[in-house]
Short mmCIF file of C-alpha atoms in Angstrom, two decimals:
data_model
loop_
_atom_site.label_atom_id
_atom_site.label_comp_id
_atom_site.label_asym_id
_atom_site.label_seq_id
_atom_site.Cartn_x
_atom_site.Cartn_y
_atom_site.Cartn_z
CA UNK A 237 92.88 -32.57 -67.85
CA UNK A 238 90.33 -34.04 -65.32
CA UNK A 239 88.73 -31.98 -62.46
CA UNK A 240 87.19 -32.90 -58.97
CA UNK A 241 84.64 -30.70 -57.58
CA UNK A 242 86.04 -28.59 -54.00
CA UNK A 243 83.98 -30.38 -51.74
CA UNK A 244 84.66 -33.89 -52.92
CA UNK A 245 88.01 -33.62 -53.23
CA UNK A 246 88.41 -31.69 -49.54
CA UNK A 247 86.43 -34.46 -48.39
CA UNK A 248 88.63 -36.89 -49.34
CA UNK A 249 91.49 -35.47 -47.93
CA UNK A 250 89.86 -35.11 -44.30
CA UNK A 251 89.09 -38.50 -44.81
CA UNK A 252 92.53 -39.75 -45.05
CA UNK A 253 94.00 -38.04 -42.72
CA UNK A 254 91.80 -39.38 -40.34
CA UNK A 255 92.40 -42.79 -41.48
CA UNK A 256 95.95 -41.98 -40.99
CA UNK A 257 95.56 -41.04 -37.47
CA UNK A 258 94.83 -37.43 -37.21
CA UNK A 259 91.84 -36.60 -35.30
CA UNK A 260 88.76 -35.02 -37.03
CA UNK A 261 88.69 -31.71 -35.99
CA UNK A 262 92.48 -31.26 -36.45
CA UNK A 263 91.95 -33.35 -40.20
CA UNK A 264 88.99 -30.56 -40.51
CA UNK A 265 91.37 -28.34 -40.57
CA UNK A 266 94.52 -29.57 -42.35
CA UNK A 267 92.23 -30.06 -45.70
CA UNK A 268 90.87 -26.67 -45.46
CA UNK A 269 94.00 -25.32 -45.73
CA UNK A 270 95.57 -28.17 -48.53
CA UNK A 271 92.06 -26.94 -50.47
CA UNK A 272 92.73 -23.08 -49.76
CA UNK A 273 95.94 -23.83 -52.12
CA UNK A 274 94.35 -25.17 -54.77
CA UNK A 275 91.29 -22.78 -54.62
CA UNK A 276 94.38 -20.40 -55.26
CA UNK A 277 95.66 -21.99 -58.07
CA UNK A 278 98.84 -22.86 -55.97
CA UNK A 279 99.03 -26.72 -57.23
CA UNK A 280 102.16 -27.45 -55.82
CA UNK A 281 100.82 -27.06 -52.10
CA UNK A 282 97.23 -28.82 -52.02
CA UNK A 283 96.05 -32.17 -52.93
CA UNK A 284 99.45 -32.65 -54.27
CA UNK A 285 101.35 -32.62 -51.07
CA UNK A 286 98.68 -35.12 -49.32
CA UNK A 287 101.16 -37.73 -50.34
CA UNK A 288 103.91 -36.30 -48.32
CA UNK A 289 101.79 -35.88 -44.91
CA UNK A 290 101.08 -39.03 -45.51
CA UNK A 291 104.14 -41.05 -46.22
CA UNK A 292 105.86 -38.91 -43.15
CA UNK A 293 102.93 -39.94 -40.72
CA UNK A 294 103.01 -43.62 -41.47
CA UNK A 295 107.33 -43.97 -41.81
CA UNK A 296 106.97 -42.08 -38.04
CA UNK A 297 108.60 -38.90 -38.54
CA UNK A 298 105.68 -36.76 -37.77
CA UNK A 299 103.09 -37.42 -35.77
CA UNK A 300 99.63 -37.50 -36.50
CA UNK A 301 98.25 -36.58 -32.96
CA UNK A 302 99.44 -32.90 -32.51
CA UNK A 303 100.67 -31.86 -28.44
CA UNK A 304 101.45 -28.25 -28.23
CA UNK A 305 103.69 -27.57 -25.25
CA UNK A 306 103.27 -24.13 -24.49
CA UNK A 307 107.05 -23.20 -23.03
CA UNK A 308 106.46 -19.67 -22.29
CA UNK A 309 103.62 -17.22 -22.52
CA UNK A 310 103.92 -13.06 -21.48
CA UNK A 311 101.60 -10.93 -22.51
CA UNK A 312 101.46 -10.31 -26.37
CA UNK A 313 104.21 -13.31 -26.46
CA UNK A 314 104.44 -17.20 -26.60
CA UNK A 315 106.89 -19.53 -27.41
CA UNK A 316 105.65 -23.37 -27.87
CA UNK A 317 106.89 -25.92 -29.14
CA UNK A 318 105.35 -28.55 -31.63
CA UNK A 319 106.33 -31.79 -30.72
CA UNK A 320 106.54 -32.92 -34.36
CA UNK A 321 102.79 -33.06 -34.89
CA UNK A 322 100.76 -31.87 -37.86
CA UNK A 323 102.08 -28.10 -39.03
CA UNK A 324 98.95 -26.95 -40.36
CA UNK A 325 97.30 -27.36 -36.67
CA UNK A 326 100.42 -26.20 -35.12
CA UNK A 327 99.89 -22.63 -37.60
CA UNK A 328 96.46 -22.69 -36.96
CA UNK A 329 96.29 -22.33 -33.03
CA UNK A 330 99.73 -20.55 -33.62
CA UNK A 331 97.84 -17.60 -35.62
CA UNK A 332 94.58 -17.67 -33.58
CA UNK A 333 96.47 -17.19 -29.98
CA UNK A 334 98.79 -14.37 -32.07
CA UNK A 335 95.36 -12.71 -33.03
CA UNK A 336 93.32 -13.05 -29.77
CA UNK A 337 96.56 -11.11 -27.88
CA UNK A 338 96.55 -8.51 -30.66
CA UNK A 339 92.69 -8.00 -29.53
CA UNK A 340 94.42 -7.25 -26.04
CA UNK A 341 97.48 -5.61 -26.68
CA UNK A 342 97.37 -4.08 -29.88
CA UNK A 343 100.30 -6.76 -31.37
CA UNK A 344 100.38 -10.55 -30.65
CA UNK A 345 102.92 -13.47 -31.30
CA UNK A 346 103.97 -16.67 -31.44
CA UNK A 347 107.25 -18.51 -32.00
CA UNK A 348 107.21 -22.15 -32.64
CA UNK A 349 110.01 -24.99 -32.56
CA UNK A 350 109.69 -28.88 -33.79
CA UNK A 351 106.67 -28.40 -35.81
CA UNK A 352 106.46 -29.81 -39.81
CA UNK A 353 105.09 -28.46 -42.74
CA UNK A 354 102.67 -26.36 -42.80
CA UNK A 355 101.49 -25.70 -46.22
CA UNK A 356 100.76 -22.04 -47.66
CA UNK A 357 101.84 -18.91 -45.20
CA UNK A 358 98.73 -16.97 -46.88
CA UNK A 359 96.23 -18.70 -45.35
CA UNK A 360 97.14 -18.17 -41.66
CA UNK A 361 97.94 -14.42 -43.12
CA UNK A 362 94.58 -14.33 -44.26
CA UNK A 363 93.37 -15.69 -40.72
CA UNK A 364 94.64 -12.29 -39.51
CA UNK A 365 93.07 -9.70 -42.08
CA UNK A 366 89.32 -11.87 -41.82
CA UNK A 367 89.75 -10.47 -38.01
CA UNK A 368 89.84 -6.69 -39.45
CA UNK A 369 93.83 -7.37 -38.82
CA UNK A 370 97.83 -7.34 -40.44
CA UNK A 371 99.04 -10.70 -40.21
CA UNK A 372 102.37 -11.93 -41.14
CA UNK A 373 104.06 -15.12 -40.99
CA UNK A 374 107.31 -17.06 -41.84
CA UNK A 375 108.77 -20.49 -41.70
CA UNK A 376 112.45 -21.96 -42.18
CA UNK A 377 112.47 -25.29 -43.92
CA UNK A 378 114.88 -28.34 -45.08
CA UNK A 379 118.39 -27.26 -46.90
CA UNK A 380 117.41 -26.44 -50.12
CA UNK A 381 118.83 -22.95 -51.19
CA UNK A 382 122.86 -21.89 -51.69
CA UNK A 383 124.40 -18.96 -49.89
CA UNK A 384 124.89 -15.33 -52.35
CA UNK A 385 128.79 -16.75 -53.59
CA UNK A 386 127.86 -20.66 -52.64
CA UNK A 387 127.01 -23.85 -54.00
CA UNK A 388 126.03 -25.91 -50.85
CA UNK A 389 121.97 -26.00 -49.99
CA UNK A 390 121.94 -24.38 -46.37
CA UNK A 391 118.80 -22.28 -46.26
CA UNK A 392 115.57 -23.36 -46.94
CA UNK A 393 113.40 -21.93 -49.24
CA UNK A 394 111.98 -19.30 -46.29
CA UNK A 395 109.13 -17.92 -47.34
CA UNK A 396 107.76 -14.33 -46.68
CA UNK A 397 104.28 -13.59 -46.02
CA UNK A 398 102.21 -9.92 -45.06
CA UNK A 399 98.62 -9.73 -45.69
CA UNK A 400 96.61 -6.66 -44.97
CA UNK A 401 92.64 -6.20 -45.38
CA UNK A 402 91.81 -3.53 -47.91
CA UNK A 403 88.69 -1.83 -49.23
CA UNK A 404 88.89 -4.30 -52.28
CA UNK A 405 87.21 -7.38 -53.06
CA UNK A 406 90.16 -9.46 -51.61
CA UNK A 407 93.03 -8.65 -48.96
CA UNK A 408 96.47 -7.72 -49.95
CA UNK A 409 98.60 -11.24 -49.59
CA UNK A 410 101.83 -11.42 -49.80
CA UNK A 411 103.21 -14.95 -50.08
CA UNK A 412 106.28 -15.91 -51.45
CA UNK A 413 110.06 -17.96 -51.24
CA UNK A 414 112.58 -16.31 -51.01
CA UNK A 415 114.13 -18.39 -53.46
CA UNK A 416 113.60 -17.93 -56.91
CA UNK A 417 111.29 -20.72 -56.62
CA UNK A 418 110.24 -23.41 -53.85
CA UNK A 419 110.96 -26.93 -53.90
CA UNK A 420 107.10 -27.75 -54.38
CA UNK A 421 107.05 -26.01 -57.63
CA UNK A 422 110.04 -28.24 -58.90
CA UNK A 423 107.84 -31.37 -57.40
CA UNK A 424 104.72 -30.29 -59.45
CA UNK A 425 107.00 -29.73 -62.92
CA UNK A 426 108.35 -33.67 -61.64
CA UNK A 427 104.08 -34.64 -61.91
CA UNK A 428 103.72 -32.54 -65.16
CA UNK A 429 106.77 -34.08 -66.72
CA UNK A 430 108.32 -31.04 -67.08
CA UNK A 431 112.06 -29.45 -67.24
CA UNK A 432 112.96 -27.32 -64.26
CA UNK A 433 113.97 -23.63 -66.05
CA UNK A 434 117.22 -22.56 -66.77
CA UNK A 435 119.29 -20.58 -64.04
CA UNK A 436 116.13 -21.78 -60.88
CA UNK A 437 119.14 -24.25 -59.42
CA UNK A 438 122.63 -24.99 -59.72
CA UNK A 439 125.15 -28.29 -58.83
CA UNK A 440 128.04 -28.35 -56.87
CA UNK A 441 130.15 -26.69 -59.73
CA UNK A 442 127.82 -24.13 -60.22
CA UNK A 443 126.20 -25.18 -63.80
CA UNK A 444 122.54 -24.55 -64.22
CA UNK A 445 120.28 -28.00 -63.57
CA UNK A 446 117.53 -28.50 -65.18
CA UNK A 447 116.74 -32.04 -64.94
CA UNK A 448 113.76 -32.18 -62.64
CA UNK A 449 113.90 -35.37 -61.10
CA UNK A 450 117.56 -35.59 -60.86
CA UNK A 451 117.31 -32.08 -59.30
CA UNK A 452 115.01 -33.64 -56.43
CA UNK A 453 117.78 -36.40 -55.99
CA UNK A 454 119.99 -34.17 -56.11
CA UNK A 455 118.55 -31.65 -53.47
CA UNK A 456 117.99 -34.35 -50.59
CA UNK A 457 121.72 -35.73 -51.47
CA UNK A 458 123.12 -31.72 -51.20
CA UNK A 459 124.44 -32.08 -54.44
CA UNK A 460 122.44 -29.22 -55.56
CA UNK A 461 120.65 -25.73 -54.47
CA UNK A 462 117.74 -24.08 -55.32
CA UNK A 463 119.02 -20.08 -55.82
CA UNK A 464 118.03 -17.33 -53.66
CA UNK A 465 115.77 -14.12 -55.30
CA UNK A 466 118.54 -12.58 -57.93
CA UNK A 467 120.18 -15.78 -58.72
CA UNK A 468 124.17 -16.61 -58.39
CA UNK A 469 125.13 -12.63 -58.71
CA UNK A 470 124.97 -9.95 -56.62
CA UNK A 471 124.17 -7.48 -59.81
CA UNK A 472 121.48 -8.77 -60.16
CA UNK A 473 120.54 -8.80 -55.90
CA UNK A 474 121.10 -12.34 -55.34
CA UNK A 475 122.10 -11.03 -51.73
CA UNK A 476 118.82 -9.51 -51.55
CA UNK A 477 116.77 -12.89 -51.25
CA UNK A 478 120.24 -14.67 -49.75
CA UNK A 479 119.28 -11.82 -46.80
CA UNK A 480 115.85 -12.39 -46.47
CA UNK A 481 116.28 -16.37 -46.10
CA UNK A 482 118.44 -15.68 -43.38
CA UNK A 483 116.26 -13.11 -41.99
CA UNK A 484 113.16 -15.81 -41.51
CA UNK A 485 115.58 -18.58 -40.43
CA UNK A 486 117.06 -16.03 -37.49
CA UNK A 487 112.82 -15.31 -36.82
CA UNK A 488 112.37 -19.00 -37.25
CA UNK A 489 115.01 -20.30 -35.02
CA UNK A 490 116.84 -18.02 -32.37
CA UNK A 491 113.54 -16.72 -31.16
CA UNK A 492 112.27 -20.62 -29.63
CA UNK A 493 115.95 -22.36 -29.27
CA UNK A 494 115.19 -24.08 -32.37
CA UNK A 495 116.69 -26.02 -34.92
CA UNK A 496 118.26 -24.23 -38.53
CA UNK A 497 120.79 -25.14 -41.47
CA UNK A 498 121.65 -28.75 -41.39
CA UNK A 499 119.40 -29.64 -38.78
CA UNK A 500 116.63 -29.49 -40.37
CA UNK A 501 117.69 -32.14 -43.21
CA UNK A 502 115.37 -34.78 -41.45
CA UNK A 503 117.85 -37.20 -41.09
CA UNK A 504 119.63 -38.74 -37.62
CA UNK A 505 123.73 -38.80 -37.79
CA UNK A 506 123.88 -42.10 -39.34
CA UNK A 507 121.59 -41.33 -41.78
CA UNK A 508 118.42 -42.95 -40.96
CA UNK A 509 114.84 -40.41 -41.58
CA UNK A 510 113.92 -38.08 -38.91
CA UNK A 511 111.19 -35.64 -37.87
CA UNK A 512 112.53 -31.98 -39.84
CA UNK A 513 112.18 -29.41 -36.64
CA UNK A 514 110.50 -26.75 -38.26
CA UNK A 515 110.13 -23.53 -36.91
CA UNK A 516 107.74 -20.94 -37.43
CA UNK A 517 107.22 -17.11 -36.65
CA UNK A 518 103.65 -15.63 -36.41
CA UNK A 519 102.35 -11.96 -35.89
CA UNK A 520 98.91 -9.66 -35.78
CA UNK A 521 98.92 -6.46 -35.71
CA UNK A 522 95.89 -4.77 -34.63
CA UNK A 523 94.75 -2.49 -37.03
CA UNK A 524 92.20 -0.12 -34.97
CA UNK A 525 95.12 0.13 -32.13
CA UNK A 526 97.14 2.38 -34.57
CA UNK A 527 94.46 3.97 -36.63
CA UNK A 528 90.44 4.03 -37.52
CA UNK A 529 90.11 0.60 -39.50
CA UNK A 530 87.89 1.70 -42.85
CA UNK A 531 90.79 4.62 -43.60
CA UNK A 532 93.12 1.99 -43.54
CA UNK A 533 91.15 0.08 -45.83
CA UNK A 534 90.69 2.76 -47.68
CA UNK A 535 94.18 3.47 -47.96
CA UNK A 536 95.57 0.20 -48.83
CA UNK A 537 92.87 -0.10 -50.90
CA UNK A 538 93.81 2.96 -52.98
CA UNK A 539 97.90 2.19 -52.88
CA UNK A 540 96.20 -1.22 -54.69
CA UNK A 541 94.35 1.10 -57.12
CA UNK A 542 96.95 3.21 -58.22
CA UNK A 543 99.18 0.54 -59.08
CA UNK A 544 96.86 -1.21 -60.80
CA UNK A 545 96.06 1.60 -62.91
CA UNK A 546 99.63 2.74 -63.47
CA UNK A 547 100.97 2.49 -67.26
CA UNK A 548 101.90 -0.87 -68.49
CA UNK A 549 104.80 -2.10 -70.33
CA UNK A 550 103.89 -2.74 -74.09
CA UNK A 551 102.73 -6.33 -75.00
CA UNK A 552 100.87 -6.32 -71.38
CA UNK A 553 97.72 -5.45 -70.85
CA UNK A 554 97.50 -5.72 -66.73
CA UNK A 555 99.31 -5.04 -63.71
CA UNK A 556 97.83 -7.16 -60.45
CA UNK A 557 98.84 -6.51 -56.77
CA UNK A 558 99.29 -9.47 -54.66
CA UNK A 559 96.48 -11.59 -53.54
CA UNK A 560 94.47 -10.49 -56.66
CA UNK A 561 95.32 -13.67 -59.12
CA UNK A 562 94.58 -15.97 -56.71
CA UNK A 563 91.08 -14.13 -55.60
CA UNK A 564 90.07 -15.01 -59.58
CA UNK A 565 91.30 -18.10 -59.65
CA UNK A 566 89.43 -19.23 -56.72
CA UNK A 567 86.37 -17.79 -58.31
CA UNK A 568 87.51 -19.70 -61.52
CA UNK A 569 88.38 -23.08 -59.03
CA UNK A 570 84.92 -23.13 -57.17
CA UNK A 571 83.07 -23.15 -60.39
CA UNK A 572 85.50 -25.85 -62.63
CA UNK A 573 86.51 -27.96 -59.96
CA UNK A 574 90.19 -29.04 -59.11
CA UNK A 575 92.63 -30.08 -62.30
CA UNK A 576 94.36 -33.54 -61.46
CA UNK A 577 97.02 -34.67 -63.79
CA UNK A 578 97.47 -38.21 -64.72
CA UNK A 579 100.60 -38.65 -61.94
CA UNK A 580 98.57 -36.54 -59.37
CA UNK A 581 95.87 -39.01 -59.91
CA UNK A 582 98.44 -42.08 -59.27
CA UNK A 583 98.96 -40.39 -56.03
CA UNK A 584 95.80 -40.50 -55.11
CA UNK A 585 94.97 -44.22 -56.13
CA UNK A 586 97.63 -45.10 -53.96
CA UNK A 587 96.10 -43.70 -50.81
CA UNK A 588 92.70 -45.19 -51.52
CA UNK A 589 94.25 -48.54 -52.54
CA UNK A 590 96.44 -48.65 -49.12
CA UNK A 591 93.53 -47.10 -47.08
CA UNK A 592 90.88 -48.78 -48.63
CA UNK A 593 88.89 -45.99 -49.65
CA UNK A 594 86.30 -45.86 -52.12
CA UNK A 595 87.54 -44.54 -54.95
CA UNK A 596 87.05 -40.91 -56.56
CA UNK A 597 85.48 -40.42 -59.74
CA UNK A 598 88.15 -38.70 -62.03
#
């Protein structure tokens, strides 16, 4: 497996989007956050979406200069709307307005309609605990994910994310689907040339499928579902993560008159590609408003501690909280470089052929 080192490879994403039509600062900051995900060993979100942002911007669907309409604003509250421009600047001013009214009022946040993708939740949670801060986040996303009892892909894959600073070496981050997996993972096992496991998705008769690409066919046709947290039975709390979905889809929707289900497949009636109408839900919570900010530390510090020191299962010899695996992988990532895998690197010959870019040396 090759490697790029962080900086050349970050470079060369800010450089594309640029050439794409995104300005600089707003390209600045989409690659920092593509490079936060593979810093965190979260491959399925980084260098290996680029190609996504970038077919979308040049087929039209989402544009590469970003207009925020702010459509109300009271106090500790906003509501804006998107205008189908680049989600990762959309978060980014989403979570820094939601933290500069928690500095006023103790709690601040911001609801957001028509946006895009926005690649990883933790890094606009992690925005809030680098300002001494809770932050928490959510976005819905295209049909992906069947209903507890159901076979048709309503939900998206929703994810959950709560970060909180700590007295540790890293903040507590939360970031996760709330289906058993996310659609990018089962994009990545497509690049690795890899089956999709047994009981992660389902067809319209409810069999397992486990055919990667098919299953990505399959998913934009809504001939098959990803399965919420528990799988197909309740036993086993399917309706648990079949809850949750449509807990971030009422946060991510009803809040900013936005779009949910169906309308966010991306498509116009008759078929034809469309910008997806993503919504998002952002919140900080102002630590020192509710209590003296190094005891909190402290304590969510030692709630970390505890369970990491709790007695393990036989055959395992650690127990991590969240936020910790990625901490070491970063460490690991800034020091190897980024692994690109031969189709990953296809990808990215693409965009410099097309772009005329000089290419990298992998």
């Amino acid at each position: 497996m090759k490697r790029l080192p962080v900086e050349t490879l970050k470079a060369f994403m800010e450089e594309v989007f640029i050439r794409i039509g995104v300005p600089a600062e707003d390209a600045r900051i989409c690659s920092d956050i593509l490079i936060a995900s593979d810093l965190r060993g979260i491959e399925s979100h980084g260098i290996g979406r680029l190609k996504m942002y970038y077919d979308r911007i040049r087929s039209g669907i989402q544009n590469p200069l970003t207009k925020i309409e702010v459509l109300r604003d009271k106090a500790a509250t906003a509501v804006w709307d998107g205008n189908h421009g680049m989600g990762h600047v959309i978060a980014f001013r989403a979570m820094e307005t939601a933290i500069s009214k928690a500095r006023q009022f103790g709690l601040g946040a911001v609801a957001v309609r028509n946006s895009t993708h926005f690649g990883i939740c933790g890094y606009y949670a992690k925005m809030a605990c680098e300002a001494d801060m809770i932050g928490l986040n959510f976005t819905n996303a295209r049909p992906s994910v069947c209903p507890t009892h159901g076979v048709q892909p309503l939900l998206g894959t929703n994810p959950i994310c709560f970060g909180a600073p700590t007295d540790l070496d890293f903040p507590f981050i939360y970031d996760a689907a709330t289906s058993i997996s996310q659609r990018g993972k089962i994009e990545q096992f497509a690049r690795e040339e890899k089956p999709t496991p047994s009981g992660w998705a389902i067809d319209l008769e409810g069999n397992s499928h486990t055919e990667t690409n098919k299953l990505l066919v399959d998913l934009v046709k809504q001939t098959a579902s990803l399965l919420p947290i528990g799988g197909t039975e309740e036993l086993a709390g399917s309706h648990k993560g079949y809850g949750l979905s449509t807990m971030v889809e009422i946060l991510c929707a009803a809040l900013q008159n936005g779009s949910f289900l169906n309308q966010l497949l991306g498509k116009t009636e008759d078929g034809k590609p469309a910008p997806y109408k993503l919504g998002h839900f952002f919140l900080a919570v102002n630590i020192d408003f509710f209590t003296d900010l190094d005891e909190f530390k402290k304590t969510s510090g030692a709630i970390c501690r505890e369970l990491q020191n709790s007695l393990r299962r036989p055959g395992h010899e650690r127990i991590w909280v969240a936020g910790e695996k990625e901490y070491e992988k970063e460490l690991e990532i800034r020091q190897l470089g980024v692994p690109i895998i031969p189709n990953l690197q296809k990808a990215i010959e693409t965009m410099q052929r097309e772009l005329g870019l000089a290419p990298l040396d992998i």
